[in-house]
Coordinates of C-alpha atoms and ligand atoms in Angstrom, one line a residue:
X1 CA -94.4 35.4 96.2
X2 CA -96.8 33.0 94.6
X3 CA -95.2 30.3 92.5
X4 CA -96.9 28.4 89.8
X5 CA -98.2 25.6 92.1
X6 CA -99.7 25.2 95.5
X7 CA -99.9 22.1 97.6
X8 CA -103.0 20.0 97.0
X9 CA -106.1 21.1 98.9
X10 CA -106.3 19.9 102.5
X11 CA -102.8 18.7 102.8
X12 CA -101.0 19.3 106.1
X13 CA -97.5 20.6 105.3
X14 CA -94.8 21.7 107.7
X15 CA -91.8 23.9 107.0
X16 CA -89.1 25.0 109.5
X17 CA -89.4 26.1 112.3
X18 CA -92.9 24.4 112.6
X19 CA -91.6 21.2 111.2
X20 CA -89.3 20.9 114.1
X21 CA -92.2 21.0 116.5
X22 CA -94.1 18.5 114.3
X23 CA -91.1 16.1 114.5
X24 CA -90.9 16.6 118.3
X25 CA -94.5 15.5 118.6
X26 CA -94.1 12.5 116.3
X27 CA -91.1 11.3 118.3
X28 CA -92.8 11.8 121.6
X29 CA -95.9 9.9 120.5
X30 CA -94.0 6.8 119.7
X31 CA -91.5 6.9 122.6
X32 CA -93.7 5.1 125.3
X33 CA -94.5 2.3 122.9
X34 CA -90.9 1.8 122.0
X35 CA -90.1 1.5 125.7
X36 CA -92.9 -1.1 126.0
X37 CA -91.5 -3.6 123.5
X38 CA -93.1 -2.4 120.3
X39 CA -91.0 -2.9 117.1
X40 CA -91.1 -0.6 114.2
X41 CA -93.0 -1.6 111.0
X42 CA -92.6 0.3 107.7
X43 CA -95.7 -0.1 105.6
X44 CA -96.6 0.7 102.0
X45 CA -98.4 4.0 101.3
X46 CA -100.9 2.2 99.0
X47 CA -102.5 -1.2 99.2
X48 CA -104.9 -3.4 97.4
X49 CA -108.3 -1.5 97.6
X50 CA -110.0 -4.7 98.8
X51 CA -107.9 -4.8 101.9
X52 CA -109.5 -1.7 103.2
X53 CA -113.0 -2.6 102.0
X54 CA -112.7 -5.9 103.9
X55 CA -110.7 -4.6 106.9
X56 CA -112.3 -1.2 107.6
X57 CA -115.8 -2.1 106.4
X58 CA -118.0 -1.1 103.6
X59 CA -120.6 0.8 105.7
X60 CA -117.9 3.3 107.1
X61 CA -117.5 6.8 105.7
X62 CA -113.8 6.0 105.3
X63 CA -114.5 3.3 102.8
X64 CA -117.7 4.6 101.3
X65 CA -116.8 8.2 100.7
X66 CA -113.2 9.0 101.6
X67 CA -110.7 6.7 99.9
X68 CA -108.2 7.9 97.3
X69 CA -108.6 4.9 94.9
X70 CA -106.9 4.6 91.6
X71 CA -106.2 2.0 88.9
X72 CA -102.5 1.4 88.2
X73 CA -100.9 0.6 84.9
X74 CA -101.5 -3.1 85.5
X75 CA -105.2 -2.5 86.0
X76 CA -105.1 -3.2 89.7
X77 CA -107.3 -1.2 92.0
X78 CA -105.1 0.5 94.6
X79 CA -105.9 2.9 97.5
X80 CA -103.8 5.4 99.4
X81 CA -103.9 4.0 102.9
X82 CA -106.7 5.7 105.0
X83 CA -105.6 4.0 108.2
X84 CA -102.9 1.7 109.5
X85 CA -104.4 -1.3 111.3
X86 CA -105.5 -3.2 108.2
X87 CA -102.0 -2.9 106.7
X88 CA -100.3 -4.0 110.0
X89 CA -102.5 -7.0 110.2
X90 CA -102.0 -7.8 106.5
X91 CA -98.2 -7.6 106.9
X92 CA -98.2 -9.6 110.1
X93 CA -100.0 -12.4 108.4
X94 CA -97.9 -12.2 105.2
X95 CA -94.6 -12.3 107.1
X96 CA -95.7 -15.2 109.4
X97 CA -94.9 -13.2 112.5
X98 CA -98.1 -14.5 114.2
X99 CA -96.6 -17.9 114.4
X100 CA -94.0 -16.8 117.0
X101 CA -94.4 -15.5 120.5
X102 CA -97.5 -13.6 121.2
X103 CA -98.4 -10.8 121.4
X104 CA -96.6 -9.3 118.4
X105 CA -96.2 -5.6 119.2
X106 CA -95.7 -3.2 116.3
X107 CA -95.7 0.5 115.9
X108 CA -95.8 2.7 112.7
X109 CA -95.8 6.4 111.8
X110 CA -96.5 8.3 108.6
X111 CA -99.1 9.9 106.3
X112 CA -102.6 8.7 105.8
X113 CA -105.2 9.9 103.3
X114 CA -108.9 10.5 103.4
X115 CA -110.9 12.7 101.0
X116 CA -112.6 14.7 103.8
X117 CA -113.9 18.2 103.7
X118 CA -110.8 20.1 104.8
X119 CA -111.0 22.4 107.8
X120 CA -108.8 23.3 110.9
X121 CA -107.5 19.9 112.2
X122 CA -109.1 17.9 109.4
X123 CA -106.9 17.2 106.4
X124 CA -106.8 15.0 103.4
X125 CA -103.2 14.0 104.1
X126 CA -102.6 13.8 107.8
X127 CA -100.1 12.0 110.0
X128 CA -100.6 9.3 112.6
X129 CA -98.5 7.3 115.0
X130 CA -100.0 4.0 115.8
X131 CA -99.4 0.8 117.7
X132 CA -100.9 -2.7 117.4
X133 CA -100.5 -5.7 119.8
X134 CA -101.6 -8.9 118.0
X135 CA -102.5 -12.3 119.2
X136 CA -103.5 -12.1 122.9
X137 CA -106.8 -11.4 124.6
X138 CA -105.9 -9.9 128.0
X139 CA -107.5 -6.9 129.8
X140 CA -104.0 -5.9 131.1
X141 CA -102.9 -5.5 127.5
X142 CA -106.0 -3.3 126.8
X143 CA -105.1 -1.2 129.8
X144 CA -101.4 -1.0 128.7
X145 CA -102.5 0.3 125.3
X146 CA -104.6 3.1 126.8
X147 CA -101.8 3.8 129.3
X148 CA -99.3 4.2 126.4
X149 CA -101.5 6.7 124.6
X150 CA -102.0 8.6 127.9
X151 CA -98.3 8.6 128.6
X152 CA -97.4 9.8 125.1
X153 CA -99.7 12.8 125.4
X154 CA -98.7 13.6 128.9
X155 CA -95.0 13.4 128.0
X156 CA -95.6 16.4 125.7
X157 CA -97.0 18.3 128.7
X158 CA -100.6 18.0 127.6
X159 CA -103.3 17.8 130.3
X160 CA -106.5 19.2 128.8
X161 CA -107.6 15.9 127.3
X162 CA -110.1 13.2 128.2
X163 CA -110.1 9.4 127.6
X164 CA -113.5 8.1 126.6
X165 CA -114.0 4.4 127.1
X166 CA -116.5 1.9 125.9
X167 CA -116.8 -1.8 125.3
X168 CA -118.3 -3.0 122.1
X169 CA -118.9 -6.6 123.2
X170 CA -117.7 -9.9 121.8
X171 CA -119.1 -12.3 119.3
X172 CA -121.5 -13.6 121.9
X173 CA -122.8 -10.1 122.9
X174 CA -123.0 -8.5 119.5
X175 CA -125.8 -10.2 117.6
X176 CA -128.4 -9.7 120.3
X177 CA -127.4 -6.1 120.8
X178 CA -127.4 -5.5 117.0
X179 CA -131.1 -6.8 116.8
X180 CA -132.2 -4.6 119.8
X181 CA -130.5 -1.5 118.3
X182 CA -131.9 -2.2 114.9
X183 CA -135.5 -2.5 116.2
X184 CA -135.0 0.8 118.0
X185 CA -133.6 2.5 115.0
X186 CA -136.4 1.3 112.7
X187 CA -138.8 3.2 115.0
X188 CA -137.0 6.6 114.4
X189 CA -137.5 9.3 111.9
X190 CA -134.3 8.8 109.8
X191 CA -133.5 9.8 106.2
X192 CA -133.2 7.0 103.7
X193 CA -129.4 6.9 103.6
X194 CA -129.3 6.6 107.4
X195 CA -132.0 3.9 107.4
X196 CA -130.0 1.9 104.9
X197 CA -126.9 2.4 107.0
X198 CA -128.8 1.1 110.1
X199 CA -129.8 -2.0 108.2
X200 CA -126.2 -2.6 107.0
X201 CA -124.6 -1.9 110.4
X202 CA -126.8 -0.3 113.1
X203 CA -123.8 0.5 115.3
X204 CA -122.6 3.0 112.7
X205 CA -125.7 5.2 113.3
X206 CA -124.5 5.8 116.9
X207 CA -121.5 7.5 115.4
X208 CA -123.7 10.0 113.5
X209 CA -122.7 13.4 114.6
X210 CA -125.8 15.3 113.3
X211 CA -127.8 16.9 116.2
X212 CA -131.2 15.7 114.7
X213 CA -129.9 12.1 114.8
X214 CA -128.2 12.4 118.2
X215 CA -131.4 13.8 119.7
X216 CA -133.3 10.7 118.6
X217 CA -130.6 8.4 120.0
X218 CA -131.0 9.6 123.6
X219 CA -132.9 6.4 124.6
X220 CA -131.1 4.0 122.3
X221 CA -130.3 0.7 123.9
X222 CA -126.7 0.6 125.1
X223 CA -124.2 -2.2 124.4
X224 CA -123.0 -2.2 128.1
X225 CA -126.5 -3.6 129.0
X226 CA -126.1 -6.5 126.5
X227 CA -122.6 -7.7 127.3
X228 CA -122.0 -11.4 127.8
X229 CA -120.6 -12.4 131.1
X230 CA -117.1 -12.8 129.8
X231 CA -117.2 -9.4 127.9
X232 CA -118.6 -7.7 131.0
X233 CA -115.8 -9.2 133.2
X234 CA -113.1 -8.3 130.7
X235 CA -114.4 -4.7 130.6
X236 CA -114.5 -4.5 134.5
X237 CA -110.9 -5.7 134.6
X238 CA -109.7 -3.1 132.0
X239 CA -111.3 -0.4 134.2
X240 CA -109.7 -1.8 137.3
X241 CA -106.3 -1.9 135.7
X242 CA -106.7 1.7 134.6
X243 CA -107.8 2.7 138.1
X244 CA -104.7 1.0 139.5
X245 CA -102.6 2.9 137.0
X246 CA -104.2 6.2 138.0
X247 CA -105.5 6.8 134.5
X248 CA -108.7 8.9 134.4
X249 CA -111.3 7.9 131.9
X250 CA -115.0 8.6 131.2
X251 CA -117.5 6.0 130.3
X252 CA -118.9 6.7 126.8
X253 CA -121.6 4.1 126.2
X254 CA -122.4 5.3 122.7
X255 CA -118.8 5.5 121.5
X256 CA -118.3 3.3 118.4
X257 CA -115.6 5.0 116.3
X258 CA -115.5 5.3 112.6
X259 CA -114.0 1.9 111.7
X260 CA -116.0 -1.3 111.6
X261 CA -113.4 -3.8 113.0
X262 CA -113.7 -2.7 116.6
X263 CA -115.0 -5.1 119.2
X264 CA -114.5 -5.2 123.0
X265 CA -112.5 -2.3 124.4
X266 CA -112.9 0.9 122.4
X267 CA -111.5 4.3 123.4
X268 CA -111.1 7.8 122.0
X269 CA -109.0 10.7 123.3
X270 CA -110.6 14.1 122.9
X271 CA -108.9 17.5 123.6
X272 CA -111.0 20.3 124.9
X273 CA -109.1 23.1 123.2
X274 CA -109.6 22.1 119.6
X275 CA -113.2 22.9 118.7
X276 CA -115.1 20.6 116.3
X277 CA -112.1 18.3 115.4
X278 CA -111.4 17.3 119.0
X279 CA -110.4 13.7 118.7
X280 CA -106.6 13.5 119.0
X281 CA -106.5 9.7 119.0
X282 CA -108.4 6.5 119.4
X283 CA -108.3 2.8 119.2
X284 CA -109.5 -0.4 120.6
X285 CA -109.6 -4.2 120.1
X286 CA -110.6 -6.2 117.1
X287 CA -111.5 -9.9 117.6
X288 CA -112.1 -11.0 114.1
X289 CA -110.0 -8.7 111.8
X290 CA -107.0 -11.0 111.7
X291 CA -109.2 -14.0 110.8
X292 CA -111.2 -11.9 108.3
X293 CA -108.0 -11.0 106.5
X294 CA -107.1 -14.7 106.1
X295 CA -104.9 -15.0 109.2
X296 CA -105.3 -17.2 112.3
X297 CA -108.3 -16.6 114.6
X298 CA -106.5 -14.2 116.9
X299 CA -107.5 -10.9 118.5
X300 CA -105.6 -7.6 118.4
X301 CA -105.7 -4.2 120.0
X302 CA -104.1 -0.8 119.1
X303 CA -104.5 2.9 118.7
X304 CA -103.7 5.7 116.3
X305 CA -102.8 9.1 117.5
X306 CA -103.1 12.1 115.1
X307 CA -99.8 14.0 115.0
X308 CA -101.3 17.1 113.4
X309 CA -104.1 17.4 115.9
X310 CA -101.7 16.7 118.8
X311 CA -99.5 19.5 117.6
X312 CA -102.6 21.8 117.5
X313 CA -103.5 20.6 121.1
X314 CA -99.9 21.6 122.2
X315 CA -100.5 25.0 120.6
X316 CA -103.9 25.3 122.4
X317 CA -102.2 24.6 125.7
X318 CA -99.3 26.9 125.0
X319 CA -96.7 24.2 125.2
X320 CA -93.2 25.1 124.3
X321 CA -91.9 22.1 122.3
X322 CA -88.4 23.4 122.5
X323 CA -87.8 23.7 118.8
X324 CA -84.1 23.3 118.4
X325 CA -81.8 25.7 116.6
X326 CA -80.5 24.2 113.4
X327 CA -76.8 24.4 114.3
X328 CA -74.3 25.1 117.1
X329 CA -71.3 26.3 115.1
X330 CA -71.4 28.6 112.1
X331 CA -68.3 28.8 109.9
X332 CA -67.6 32.1 108.2
X333 CA -65.0 32.0 105.4
X334 CA -63.5 35.3 104.4
X335 CA -61.9 34.6 101.0
X336 CA -61.3 31.7 98.6
X337 CA -58.5 30.0 100.6
X338 CA -60.5 30.2 103.8
X339 CA -63.4 28.5 102.1
X340 CA -61.3 25.6 101.1
X341 CA -60.1 25.2 104.7
X342 CA -63.6 25.5 106.2
X343 CA -65.4 23.1 103.9
X344 CA -63.0 20.5 105.2
X345 CA -63.4 21.7 108.8
X346 CA -67.2 21.5 108.6
X347 CA -67.0 17.8 107.6
X348 CA -64.5 17.1 110.4
X349 CA -66.6 18.8 113.1
X350 CA -69.7 17.0 111.9
X351 CA -67.8 13.7 112.1
X352 CA -67.1 14.6 115.7
X353 CA -70.9 14.9 116.3
X354 CA -71.1 18.7 116.2
X355 CA -74.0 20.5 114.4
X356 CA -72.3 22.8 111.9
X357 CA -73.4 25.0 109.1
X358 CA -71.5 27.6 107.1
X359 CA -72.0 30.7 105.1
X360 CA -72.4 29.9 101.4
X361 CA -72.6 32.3 98.5
X362 CA -69.7 34.6 99.5
X363 CA -72.1 37.3 100.9
X364 CA -69.5 38.9 103.2
X365 CA -69.2 39.2 106.9
X366 CA -72.4 41.0 107.8
X367 CA -74.7 38.7 105.9
X368 CA -72.8 35.7 107.3
X369 CA -73.2 36.9 110.9
X370 CA -76.9 37.4 110.3
X371 CA -77.2 33.9 109.0
X372 CA -75.3 32.5 112.1
X373 CA -77.8 34.3 114.3
X374 CA -80.8 33.0 112.4
X375 CA -79.5 29.4 112.6
X376 CA -79.3 29.8 116.4
X377 CA -75.6 29.1 116.5
X378 CA -73.7 29.5 119.7
X379 CA -70.3 29.9 118.1
X380 CA -69.1 31.6 114.9
X381 CA -65.8 30.5 113.5
X382 CA -64.1 33.1 111.3
X383 CA -61.2 32.4 109.0
X384 CA -59.5 34.8 106.6
X385 CA -56.1 35.0 104.9
X386 CA -54.5 36.3 108.1
X387 CA -55.8 33.3 110.2
X388 CA -54.6 30.9 107.5
X389 CA -51.1 32.2 107.4
X390 CA -50.8 32.0 111.2
X391 CA -52.6 28.6 111.4
X392 CA -55.4 29.7 113.6
X393 CA -59.2 30.4 113.6
X394 CA -61.1 33.2 115.4
X395 CA -63.7 31.7 117.6
X396 CA -66.5 34.1 118.5
X397 CA -68.9 33.3 121.3
X398 CA -72.2 34.7 119.9
X399 CA -73.8 35.1 123.3
X400 CA -71.0 37.2 124.9
X401 CA -69.4 38.5 121.6
X402 CA -66.0 37.4 123.1
X403 CA -63.4 36.4 120.5
X404 CA -60.3 34.2 120.9
X405 CA -57.8 32.8 118.5
X406 CA -57.4 29.0 118.6
X407 CA -54.7 27.1 116.7
X408 CA -56.0 24.8 113.9
X409 CA -54.9 21.5 115.5
X410 CA -56.7 22.0 118.8
X411 CA -59.9 23.5 117.2
X412 CA -62.1 20.4 117.4
X413 CA -61.3 19.8 121.0
X414 CA -61.7 23.5 121.9
X415 CA -65.2 23.6 120.3
X416 CA -66.3 20.4 121.8
X417 CA -65.3 21.7 125.2
X418 CA -67.0 25.0 124.7
X419 CA -70.3 23.4 123.7
X420 CA -70.4 21.0 126.6
Ligands
AMP501 P1 -108.9 7.1 113.2 O1 -108.0 6.3 112.3 O2 -110.1 7.6 112.5 O3 -109.2 6.3 114.4 O4 -108.2 8.4 113.7 C1 -107.2 8.4 114.7 C2 -106.7 9.8 114.8 O5 -106.2 10.3 113.6 C3 -107.9 10.8 115.1 O6 -108.2 10.9 116.5 C4 -107.2 12.1 114.6 O7 -106.4 12.7 115.6 C5 -106.4 11.7 113.4 N1 -107.1 11.9 112.2 C6 -108.0 11.1 111.6 N2 -108.5 11.6 110.4 C7 -107.9 12.8 110.3 C8 -108.0 13.9 109.4 N3 -108.7 13.8 108.3 N4 -107.2 15.0 109.6 C9 -106.4 15.1 110.7 N5 -106.3 14.1 111.6 C10 -107.0 13.0 111.4

């Protein structure tokens, strides 16, 4: 039945039972980081527009074409967050946490917004789980970050993904490479907008997905050939740590990713069962973002994993995410007196940690048993006038259909024992 309204175009929405699978993915994606000392950070859904313009970069598609920007009643320009890193850094500076022990490790989860052309796996509201480690430049930390992404995906049972790795160089390597690349790009047959983009930020052009551009980039100079000694050494160490950890990766010398703040280690995770929107996550380090946003001159590294696409990847690999039934015990009141008793019993059982639902709406025995079944309950508890007068409840095992009468005062213990 069509209602009067539909969800906005391109929004990823989940209802039961799919929402249970979505939750399972989101929880799994954050679990390895939580075991590695990351603390949770709850961020605003909208921020000052200038934060993203500064943080993410004006030459990116995200800022140039995809932001949901609006003016609020106080005439401030605000933007629905298109990504998390700029907000994490802003909050870390604002709350002074970078003055303590470093690195500061933070994780976040929630919706992000980009006005993209919607298609399978690409939404205007999508969900990410992300981590950021702020304040320390250490190849072991880069490797740990990549390892946590790998572990998160593997913990779901995923295996058909690849980690692409690049190094975007440091402040010493970048200017020389930028010049070399720009000279090369100026010699190509590029449309005007792409030429302008090359002048603003030549690295952006490497990220152009159009085949006619990619073809011309075949002989583009590579950043790996322009790395300073310290950047090259750092990169080698990251690779060595990953090898030690047994984490497979592929070198992707043209990988730049869609956000301007990346420097040094950069990586993307692609899944081979997803078609065009194959990136399930990505991240890397950023040497100057914290300073650019007014904080101390410290580096950071992090990643964001796409929850929606990871769920699609689980579907593509046929992974059973073990969607849980919604309750274990289903209460069936047969009459007004019984309802009064069972409303109280439901509260009591839930207090004891048992997942309980009951039949509402006085639909009779048959409807109630169907509802119990649909909820995935293991036990139905039936109470009518007869049970009330003899102080018992009928407990029905829904797998075997066996029924027993249990006295009211031992009911909670009995059910706890039965569910064990
Ligand atoms: P990014 O913030 O661009 O580095 O993206 C990190 C991850 O978020 C990507 O690898 C995707 O899995 C996910 N993601 C980014 N944009 C979208 C989108 N429009 N729809 C669905 N997932 C997205």
